Amino acid sequence: MRMPDEIEIDRPDDWHLHLRDGAAMTDIVHLSARQFARAIIMPNLTSPVVTTEQAIEYRARILAALPPDSDFTPLMTLYLTDRTTPEEISRAHSSGAIAACKLYPAGATTNSDSGVTDIARLSPVLEAMQRADLPLLVHGEVTDPEVDIFDREQRFIEARLQPMVAEFPGLRIVFEHVTTAEAVDFVREGPDTLAATVTAHHLLFNRNAILAGGIRPHYYCLPVLKRERHRQTLLKAATSGHPRFFLGTDSAPHSLGDKQTACGCAGVFSAHAALECYAQAFEEAGELDRLEGFASHHGADFYRLPRNARKVRLRRESWQVPAQYPFGDGRLVPLGAGESMRWRLID
Ligand code: NCD
Ligand code: ZN
């Protein structure tokens, strides 16, 4: 079958994005704004975004950092802690400024030290979110140091997520950046209130990318890349047309110095070529015509937001990913640095 040389899809959104803050944010936010109409902005700043007021201030800093002609809309989230109150959820809801709340199990990933230590004690907050119809976004990994890092997502499902879904049947939950066949099955068999985001790097790479033939820190992220069997299952789910799987890049910039060191940070930066990477994965699966649903429709529908007007075009045209981008005081190594891409987003 002949593949098209150009595709046009409704403007997509990124349902999981890390923008950081300050000069570093200013250096990268335009890359996401070029690709996406809206994005769910993760609240794990060095000092996390825990109140509605802080989220509104953060949103103002993002808007101020955008190129003047940009209409990019940041959708703000709150970071849940042991001290989050149902009152804060009411404030978030009535402000109209908060799109969702993020649950990081304490210690699960970058800047998650203030995260939740005991999910059972979060019940009054989750109840308030269910009442306010505010979606819960979950980093789904257990943090028990005894549990093998490749099993942490799978263990989270039985130990934490399954009980949460059962206890709060009206709460919309997004299982963020799913990486395993077990997570895909759980979402597929779950209720309509349960959805998942899938990153481009988990669709394109398995764990050999980090470890085979040398250690490659720029492929290290959390949840960590898994074996090929899991990548194949993710690819099948993302390209199946199932409405509860949608695009979330989890683009997570760290400076070169923070990545290439004895104890490097977790995070893959993909905002510079996000749609191109997804297009490559969908093409590899022979399902390019399913890209639009995954990238532009399913997320908006789940969040109950209008689908975007306008279109974007991708052309089959090779271009070279820069080796680095400026990033505040440092530099940033993007996914596929120096390599050539098959698809190009046309401005
Ligand atoms: C994210 C980050 O750097 O903020 N890192 C990552 O590896 N994905 C945090 C997260 O989403 O886990
Ligand atoms: Zn993330």
XYZ file of C-alpha atoms and ligand atoms in Angstrom:
360
model
C 0.000 0.000 0.000
C 1.266 3.455 -0.896
C 1.725 5.698 2.134
C 0.628 9.348 1.905
C 3.307 12.033 1.649
C 1.282 14.561 3.579
C -1.348 14.238 6.271
C -3.646 16.854 7.743
C -5.220 16.397 11.162
C -7.188 18.524 13.620
C -4.841 20.433 15.890
C -3.567 18.110 18.629
C -3.139 18.633 22.380
C -0.489 17.330 24.781
C -2.193 15.819 27.837
C 1.045 15.473 29.874
C 3.800 18.095 29.689
C 6.592 19.407 31.940
C 7.490 23.036 31.200
C 9.611 23.874 34.291
C 9.890 27.580 35.160
C 11.968 30.732 34.688
C 14.590 31.059 31.948
C 14.586 27.298 31.267
C 10.853 27.392 30.532
C 11.233 30.447 28.305
C 13.785 28.549 26.233
C 11.520 25.574 25.495
C 7.831 26.535 25.782
C 7.682 27.735 22.157
C 8.497 24.208 20.974
C 5.327 22.807 22.570
C 3.292 25.856 21.520
C 4.266 25.204 17.908
C 3.088 21.604 18.098
C -0.004 21.746 20.285
C -3.071 23.922 20.887
C -3.296 23.048 24.585
C -1.324 21.091 27.143
C -1.829 19.736 30.630
C 1.004 21.342 32.584
C 2.506 19.133 35.262
C 2.867 20.787 38.690
C 6.166 19.185 39.832
C 8.216 22.361 39.987
C 11.102 22.433 42.473
C 8.588 24.005 44.800
C 5.441 22.187 43.658
C 2.226 23.908 42.577
C -0.074 23.003 45.469
C -2.632 25.832 45.580
C -4.999 27.338 43.047
C -3.314 30.675 43.560
C 0.123 29.232 42.729
C -1.296 27.553 39.622
C -2.801 30.832 38.416
C 0.543 32.598 38.961
C 2.398 29.804 37.145
C -0.048 30.054 34.250
C 0.655 33.798 33.981
C 4.410 33.100 33.790
C 3.830 30.525 31.030
C 1.651 32.905 29.032
C 4.258 35.657 29.409
C 6.960 33.332 28.079
C 5.061 32.452 24.880
C 5.923 33.945 21.502
C 3.657 36.992 20.879
C 1.621 35.334 18.118
C 0.944 32.124 20.058
C -2.555 31.030 21.102
C -1.269 28.048 23.124
C -3.437 27.320 26.180
C -1.777 25.879 29.296
C -4.235 23.773 31.317
C -3.161 23.922 34.933
C -2.961 21.171 37.534
C -2.507 20.958 41.297
C 0.052 18.721 42.968
C -1.579 16.608 45.675
C 0.294 16.256 48.972
C -0.491 14.766 52.383
C -1.699 18.218 53.354
C -4.082 18.920 50.444
C -7.562 19.655 51.806
C -11.057 19.180 50.328
C -11.391 22.980 50.693
C -8.470 23.479 48.282
C -10.296 21.237 45.801
C -13.427 23.403 46.131
C -11.326 26.506 45.510
C -9.705 24.854 42.495
C -13.098 23.908 41.122
C -14.802 27.244 41.621
C -11.824 29.167 40.178
C -12.387 27.441 36.830
C -8.589 27.642 36.397
C -7.664 24.069 37.339
C -8.113 21.252 34.832
C -7.020 18.333 37.045
C -4.951 17.240 40.063
C -1.805 15.112 39.914
C -1.026 12.295 42.289
C 2.660 11.490 42.694
C 3.379 8.726 45.181
C 6.117 10.312 47.364
C 9.547 9.551 45.899
C 8.271 8.003 42.651
C 9.999 10.419 40.280
C 11.571 13.861 39.697
C 10.436 16.427 42.312
C 7.982 14.065 43.965
C 9.366 14.347 47.513
C 6.280 16.293 48.598
C 4.004 13.668 47.059
C 1.438 11.529 48.817
C 2.815 9.006 51.341
C -0.439 7.168 52.074
C -3.099 7.092 49.371
C -5.681 5.726 51.816
C -5.543 9.013 53.732
C -6.320 10.939 50.537
C -9.940 9.718 50.446
C -11.626 12.990 51.516
C -9.696 14.846 48.791
C -10.573 12.272 46.127
C -14.187 12.440 47.239
C -14.115 16.229 46.804
C -12.587 15.799 43.344
C -15.262 13.287 42.413
C -17.937 15.757 43.552
C -16.307 18.626 41.621
C -15.803 16.365 38.588
C -12.080 17.215 38.568
C -9.965 14.496 36.892
C -7.222 12.729 38.851
C -3.936 12.196 37.007
C -1.849 9.382 38.419
C 1.836 8.566 38.275
C 1.247 4.840 38.587
C 4.300 3.310 40.213
C 4.794 1.944 43.711
C 7.799 3.378 45.525
C 8.710 0.467 47.786
C 12.504 0.109 47.374
C 12.089 -3.679 47.558
C 10.090 -3.722 44.325
C 12.090 -4.129 41.124
C 11.991 -0.935 39.063
C 10.627 -2.822 36.030
C 7.678 -4.116 38.119
C 6.637 -0.901 39.826
C 3.840 0.032 37.421
C 2.332 -3.428 37.391
C 2.398 -3.573 41.213
C 0.734 -0.165 41.459
C -2.291 -1.443 39.546
C -3.202 -4.164 42.033
C -2.085 -2.361 45.165
C -3.356 1.174 44.523
C -5.201 1.854 41.295
C -7.704 -0.990 41.333
C -8.952 -0.059 44.841
C -9.132 3.632 43.879
C -11.192 2.932 40.758
C -13.537 0.770 42.844
C -13.904 3.294 45.665
C -14.526 6.317 43.409
C -16.672 5.135 40.501
C -17.530 8.709 39.476
C -13.941 10.010 39.502
C -12.283 10.376 36.103
C -8.762 8.962 36.357
C -5.919 9.222 33.855
C -3.269 6.532 34.285
C -0.337 8.627 33.026
C 2.391 7.400 30.682
C 1.456 3.712 30.706
C 4.374 1.430 29.865
C 3.235 -2.172 30.362
C 0.824 -4.704 28.871
C -0.760 -5.001 32.340
C -1.573 -1.276 32.390
C -3.007 -1.397 28.876
C -5.246 -4.342 29.810
C -6.376 -2.655 33.006
C -7.410 0.495 31.158
C -9.036 -1.346 28.286
C -11.101 -3.506 30.618
C -11.813 -0.630 32.999
C -14.811 1.693 33.179
C -15.339 4.744 30.960
C -13.976 6.911 33.771
C -10.488 5.431 33.295
C -8.101 6.546 30.529
C -4.361 6.520 29.796
C -1.757 8.724 28.162
C 1.013 7.171 26.072
C 4.350 8.860 25.343
C 6.095 8.840 21.976
C 9.288 7.406 23.448
C 7.486 4.420 24.970
C 5.951 3.739 21.529
C 9.294 3.973 19.735
C 11.814 2.416 22.116
C 12.281 -0.511 24.441
C 14.749 -0.794 27.325
C 17.616 -1.781 25.039
C 17.726 1.889 24.034
C 19.004 2.721 27.538
C 21.281 -0.222 28.170
C 22.439 -2.120 25.069
C 25.851 -1.216 23.661
C 26.506 1.471 26.281
C 24.459 3.408 28.804
C 22.371 6.190 27.241
C 21.057 8.549 29.889
C 18.910 10.533 27.458
C 16.628 7.503 27.132
C 16.234 7.184 30.894
C 12.831 8.279 32.148
C 10.203 7.148 34.626
C 8.405 4.889 34.305
C 11.523 3.325 32.774
C 11.323 1.890 29.222
C 10.217 -1.743 29.269
C 10.880 -4.817 27.113
C 9.770 -5.129 23.480
C 6.638 -7.152 24.280
C 5.295 -4.184 26.252
C 6.179 -1.673 23.532
C 4.245 -3.771 21.026
C 1.192 -3.819 23.317
C 1.357 -0.049 23.809
C 1.623 0.496 20.079
C -1.394 -1.697 19.488
C -3.459 0.155 22.099
C -2.477 3.651 20.930
C -3.196 2.840 17.285
C -6.384 0.841 17.956
C -8.735 3.806 17.852
C -9.778 3.084 21.457
C -11.071 6.439 22.803
C -9.504 6.081 26.267
C -5.907 6.081 25.018
C -4.506 9.466 24.051
C -1.381 11.529 23.513
C 0.711 12.745 26.452
C 4.363 13.371 25.628
C 5.683 13.522 29.202
C 8.334 15.726 27.619
C 10.532 16.352 30.676
C 13.596 18.544 30.103
C 16.709 18.303 32.263
C 20.002 20.045 31.586
C 22.792 18.044 29.999
C 24.731 18.230 33.261
C 21.814 16.786 35.245
C 21.482 13.879 32.794
C 25.119 13.002 32.098
C 26.358 12.430 35.612
C 26.851 9.597 38.115
C 23.213 9.831 39.247
C 21.296 11.327 36.341
C 17.734 12.684 36.369
C 14.819 10.820 34.792
C 13.138 12.469 31.835
C 13.098 12.442 28.029
C 12.654 15.727 26.152
C 10.477 15.255 23.067
C 8.591 18.533 22.631
C 10.730 19.616 19.660
C 9.493 16.702 17.502
C 6.540 15.241 19.356
C 4.052 14.842 16.507
C 6.765 13.674 14.144
C 7.729 10.930 16.615
C 4.125 9.802 17.061
C 3.613 9.840 13.266
C 6.650 7.610 12.889
C 5.288 5.148 15.464
C 1.807 5.098 13.911
C 3.276 4.626 10.449
C 5.404 1.747 11.697
C 2.197 0.122 12.954
C 0.503 0.760 9.587
C -2.142 2.903 11.306
C -1.327 6.464 10.303
C -5.009 7.226 9.803
C -5.602 6.595 13.521
C -3.168 9.348 14.558
C -5.817 12.080 14.529
C -8.128 10.354 17.015
C -5.252 9.634 19.403
C -3.580 13.043 19.095
C -6.509 15.406 18.604
C -9.834 13.909 19.693
C -9.722 11.306 22.472
C -8.069 13.502 25.109
C -10.344 16.476 24.532
C -13.387 14.214 24.685
C -12.240 12.592 27.943
C -11.489 15.979 29.549
C -14.862 17.219 28.204
C -13.249 20.110 26.364
C -14.120 21.133 22.813
C -11.985 19.652 20.042
C -9.676 22.218 18.445
C -10.603 24.201 15.385
C -7.967 24.485 12.634
C -5.664 21.824 11.279
C -1.973 20.968 11.228
C -0.045 19.272 8.442
C 2.762 16.755 8.531
C 4.873 16.182 5.434
C 7.122 13.267 4.609
C 10.336 15.218 4.521
C 13.561 14.490 6.278
C 15.109 16.979 8.716
C 17.823 16.771 11.296
C 17.127 17.128 15.015
C 19.525 19.668 16.603
C 22.201 18.169 18.851
C 21.196 20.503 21.690
C 18.836 23.325 22.609
C 19.499 26.229 25.000
C 17.971 25.557 28.427
C 18.361 28.352 30.984
C 21.927 28.308 32.293
C 22.605 25.017 30.532
C 21.904 22.998 27.402
C 19.388 20.293 26.678
C 19.814 17.112 24.630
C 16.537 16.332 22.828
C 15.183 12.899 21.878
C 16.867 11.795 18.641
C 19.592 14.456 18.920
C 21.492 14.776 15.642
C 19.373 12.093 13.977
C 17.124 12.497 11.010
C 13.309 12.490 11.239
C 10.993 11.114 8.536
C 8.068 13.487 9.117
C 8.071 17.235 9.461
C 5.406 19.450 10.981
C 4.634 22.273 8.527
C 4.082 25.765 9.931
C 9.399 13.678 34.908
C 10.144 14.977 35.236
O 11.343 15.052 34.950
O 9.521 15.903 35.726
N 10.365 12.669 34.599
C 10.144 11.553 33.873
O 11.063 10.728 33.754
N 9.007 11.332 33.281
C 8.530 13.310 36.033
C 7.532 12.245 35.702
O 6.579 12.468 34.935
O 7.685 11.118 36.189
Zn 5.583 13.450 33.645
